[in-house]
mmCIF file of C-alpha atoms in Angstrom:
data_model
loop_
_atom_site.group_PDB
_atom_site.id
_atom_site.type_symbol
_atom_site.label_atom_id
_atom_site.label_comp_id
_atom_site.label_asym_id
_atom_site.label_seq_id
_atom_site.Cartn_x
_atom_site.Cartn_y
_atom_site.Cartn_z
ATOM 1 C CA MET V 309 234.848 21.733 69.336
ATOM 2 C CA ALA V 310 234.103 22.200 65.607
ATOM 3 C CA ASN V 311 235.566 25.720 65.791
ATOM 4 C CA ASP V 312 238.878 24.331 67.145
ATOM 5 C CA ASP V 313 239.079 21.828 64.271
ATOM 6 C CA GLY V 314 238.550 24.680 61.797
ATOM 7 C CA LYS V 315 241.349 26.699 63.398
ATOM 8 C CA LYS V 316 243.703 23.691 63.323
ATOM 9 C CA GLU V 317 242.958 23.071 59.654
ATOM 10 C CA TYR V 318 243.469 26.756 58.856
ATOM 11 C CA MET V 319 246.803 26.846 60.738
ATOM 12 C CA LYS V 320 247.915 23.678 58.956
ATOM 13 C CA LYS V 321 247.158 25.192 55.534
ATOM 14 C CA LEU V 322 248.855 28.430 56.524
ATOM 15 C CA PHE V 323 251.981 26.567 57.674
ATOM 16 C CA LEU V 324 252.152 24.496 54.463
ATOM 17 C CA THR V 325 251.778 27.665 52.377
ATOM 18 C CA PHE V 326 254.587 29.271 54.370
ATOM 19 C CA LEU V 327 256.825 26.217 53.745
ATOM 20 C CA MET V 328 256.123 26.384 50.004
ATOM 21 C CA ILE V 329 256.976 30.102 49.867
ATOM 22 C CA VAL V 330 260.218 29.546 51.804
ATOM 23 C CA GLY V 331 261.106 26.606 49.533
ATOM 24 C CA ILE V 332 260.525 28.653 46.400
ATOM 25 C CA ALA V 333 262.594 31.542 47.793
ATOM 26 C CA VAL V 334 265.465 29.217 48.705
ATOM 27 C CA SER V 335 265.404 27.527 45.291
ATOM 28 C CA ALA V 336 265.454 30.950 43.622
ATOM 29 C CA LEU V 337 268.675 31.677 45.484
ATOM 30 C CA ALA V 338 270.265 28.395 44.353
ATOM 31 C CA GLN V 339 273.500 28.958 42.484
ATOM 32 C CA ALA V 340 273.401 28.205 38.773
ATOM 33 C CA SER V 341 276.109 25.896 37.438
ATOM 34 C CA PHE V 342 277.222 24.913 33.943
ATOM 35 C CA LYS V 343 279.299 21.879 32.944
ATOM 36 C CA VAL V 344 280.105 19.613 30.029
ATOM 37 C CA VAL V 345 279.078 15.950 29.997
ATOM 38 C CA PRO V 346 281.573 14.250 27.656
ATOM 39 C CA PRO V 347 280.740 11.121 25.661
ATOM 40 C CA ARG V 348 281.753 7.772 27.149
ATOM 41 C CA ASN V 349 282.712 5.729 24.117
ATOM 42 C CA VAL V 350 283.593 7.214 20.786
ATOM 43 C CA ILE V 351 284.557 5.249 17.697
ATOM 44 C CA ALA V 352 286.283 6.994 14.817
ATOM 45 C CA GLY V 353 283.826 7.600 11.978
ATOM 46 C CA ASN V 354 280.755 7.241 14.217
ATOM 47 C CA VAL V 355 278.322 9.713 15.717
ATOM 48 C CA PHE V 356 278.735 10.882 19.323
ATOM 49 C CA TYR V 357 277.007 13.395 21.572
ATOM 50 C CA VAL V 358 278.372 16.201 23.741
ATOM 51 C CA THR V 359 275.994 17.579 26.356
ATOM 52 C CA TYR V 360 276.326 20.879 28.195
ATOM 53 C CA ARG V 361 274.285 20.886 31.423
ATOM 54 C CA LEU V 362 272.885 24.030 33.082
ATOM 55 C CA THR V 363 271.546 23.521 36.609
ATOM 56 C CA ASN V 364 269.266 26.037 38.382
ATOM 57 C CA GLY V 365 269.082 28.565 35.572
ATOM 58 C CA GLU V 366 267.317 29.376 32.319
ATOM 59 C CA GLY V 367 269.849 29.570 29.537
ATOM 60 C CA SER V 368 270.155 31.281 26.199
ATOM 61 C CA SER V 369 272.827 32.090 23.617
ATOM 62 C CA LEU V 370 274.713 28.775 23.600
ATOM 63 C CA ASN V 371 276.567 28.096 20.359
ATOM 64 C CA ALA V 372 278.015 24.776 19.263
ATOM 65 C CA PRO V 373 281.722 24.714 20.038
ATOM 66 C CA ALA V 374 284.019 23.415 17.297
ATOM 67 C CA ILE V 375 285.929 20.247 18.144
ATOM 68 C CA GLN V 376 289.045 20.034 16.004
ATOM 69 C CA GLY V 377 289.076 16.782 14.003
ATOM 70 C CA CYS V 378 285.322 16.260 14.410
ATOM 71 C CA LYS V 379 282.416 17.286 12.231
ATOM 72 C CA LEU V 380 279.448 19.066 13.802
ATOM 73 C CA LEU V 381 276.271 17.349 12.544
ATOM 74 C CA SER V 382 273.701 19.485 14.373
ATOM 75 C CA PRO V 383 274.496 23.186 14.838
ATOM 76 C CA ARG V 384 271.384 23.596 16.994
ATOM 77 C CA PRO V 385 271.316 21.600 20.206
ATOM 78 C CA GLY V 386 268.664 19.156 21.284
ATOM 79 C CA ILE V 387 267.299 20.646 24.506
ATOM 80 C CA SER V 388 265.741 18.756 27.385
ATOM 81 C CA THR V 389 264.481 20.287 30.620
ATOM 82 C CA MET V 390 264.040 18.511 33.935
ATOM 83 C CA GLN V 391 262.506 19.791 37.162
ATOM 84 C CA SER V 392 262.745 18.202 40.584
ATOM 85 C CA VAL V 393 260.867 19.020 43.789
ATOM 86 C CA GLU V 394 261.571 17.095 46.962
ATOM 87 C CA ILE V 395 259.865 17.429 50.344
ATOM 88 C CA ILE V 396 261.450 15.436 53.142
ATOM 89 C CA ASN V 397 260.293 15.933 56.729
ATOM 90 C CA GLY V 398 258.749 19.265 55.758
ATOM 91 C CA HIS V 399 261.940 20.546 54.111
ATOM 92 C CA GLN V 400 261.509 21.370 50.428
ATOM 93 C CA THR V 401 264.248 21.508 47.810
ATOM 94 C CA SER V 402 263.862 22.031 44.108
ATOM 95 C CA SER V 403 266.116 22.234 41.085
ATOM 96 C CA THR V 404 265.934 22.581 37.332
ATOM 97 C CA THR V 405 268.306 21.140 34.757
ATOM 98 C CA GLU V 406 268.606 22.038 31.087
ATOM 99 C CA ASP V 407 270.662 19.754 28.833
ATOM 100 C CA TYR V 408 271.936 21.077 25.493
ATOM 101 C CA THR V 409 273.122 18.173 23.322
ATOM 102 C CA PHE V 410 275.162 18.573 20.139
ATOM 103 C CA THR V 411 275.827 15.777 17.646
ATOM 104 C CA TYR V 412 279.319 15.284 16.192
ATOM 105 C CA ARG V 413 281.211 12.684 14.187
ATOM 106 C CA ALA V 414 284.839 11.807 14.942
ATOM 107 C CA GLU V 415 286.660 12.004 11.615
ATOM 108 C CA LYS V 416 289.665 9.907 12.663
ATOM 109 C CA GLU V 417 291.246 8.193 15.639
ATOM 110 C CA GLY V 418 293.124 10.476 18.018
ATOM 111 C CA SER V 419 292.925 12.598 21.108
ATOM 112 C CA TYR V 420 290.412 15.424 21.014
ATOM 113 C CA THR V 421 289.602 18.212 23.418
ATOM 114 C CA ILE V 422 286.036 19.314 24.030
ATOM 115 C CA PRO V 423 286.260 23.093 24.387
ATOM 116 C CA ALA V 424 284.606 25.088 27.126
ATOM 117 C CA ALA V 425 281.332 26.778 26.211
ATOM 118 C CA SER V 426 279.500 29.751 27.679
ATOM 119 C CA ILE V 427 275.807 30.415 28.207
ATOM 120 C CA SER V 428 273.726 33.365 29.434
ATOM 121 C CA ALA V 429 271.620 32.570 32.510
ATOM 122 C CA GLY V 430 269.948 34.968 34.909
ATOM 123 C CA GLY V 431 271.746 37.999 33.514
ATOM 124 C CA LYS V 432 275.156 36.349 33.974
ATOM 125 C CA THR V 433 277.459 34.530 31.582
ATOM 126 C CA LEU V 434 278.457 31.098 32.844
ATOM 127 C CA GLN V 435 281.334 29.100 31.395
ATOM 128 C CA SER V 436 281.753 25.342 31.562
ATOM 129 C CA PRO V 437 284.836 24.196 33.482
ATOM 130 C CA LEU V 438 288.074 23.088 31.892
ATOM 131 C CA SER V 439 287.720 21.062 28.727
ATOM 132 C CA LYS V 440 287.543 17.289 28.789
ATOM 133 C CA SER V 441 289.657 15.057 26.574
ATOM 134 C CA PHE V 442 288.698 11.723 25.059
ATOM 135 C CA LEU V 443 290.294 9.214 22.741
ATOM 136 C CA PRO V 444 288.160 7.826 19.930
ATOM 137 C CA THR V 445 288.998 4.199 19.345
ATOM 138 C CA ALA V 446 289.228 2.582 15.954
ATOM 139 C CA PRO V 447 286.277 0.361 15.000
ATOM 140 C CA PRO V 448 286.948 -3.379 15.183
ATOM 141 C CA PRO V 449 287.927 -4.888 11.793
ATOM 142 C CA ASP V 450 284.996 -5.785 9.538
ATOM 143 C CA SER V 451 282.462 -4.124 11.838
ATOM 144 C CA LYS V 452 280.077 -1.442 10.752
ATOM 145 C CA VAL V 453 277.420 0.383 12.728
ATOM 146 C CA ASP V 454 274.259 0.904 10.734
ATOM 147 C CA ILE V 455 272.820 4.086 12.216
ATOM 148 C CA THR V 456 269.474 3.434 10.532
ATOM 149 C CA THR V 457 268.865 0.333 12.672
ATOM 150 C CA SER V 458 270.915 1.004 15.796
ATOM 151 C CA PRO V 459 268.507 1.922 18.649
ATOM 152 C CA ARG V 460 270.833 4.651 19.902
ATOM 153 C CA TYR V 461 270.877 6.540 16.607
ATOM 154 C CA ALA V 462 267.474 5.669 15.140
ATOM 155 C CA SER V 463 265.828 8.743 16.694
ATOM 156 C CA THR V 464 268.335 11.132 15.077
ATOM 157 C CA ILE V 465 267.454 10.240 11.490
#
């Protein structure tokens, strides 16, 4: 009886190892994608962030794109990396996401286009899809944002 329990435990471990290997192989075949995440609200004269997101790839060689009418405040991006592994009913999926965030300031009110960017990932060059447009709004009269005390901008100083 004890020998049967040992075989069952061994087969269980072997099966779980097989599932992990298959999951890793499938995630390695996942298609890399690259897109721009535009800012939601932009006020003329204030700081805003543009994020380029690479999914399922390790990127390099991303340069800050110039946005006409805006000043680039950080030529090097802030980079964050996220990894996700999910096992549901024995089926494993995994993904990685790298966010590259650049800081800009809108110089004046108007319509601006965020240009496409390209990044090297897995021996290929990926380009973000068509550019996004946004309209910075003028600040309300007699209102000023103090970036030294605003929680959103305090970490950038």
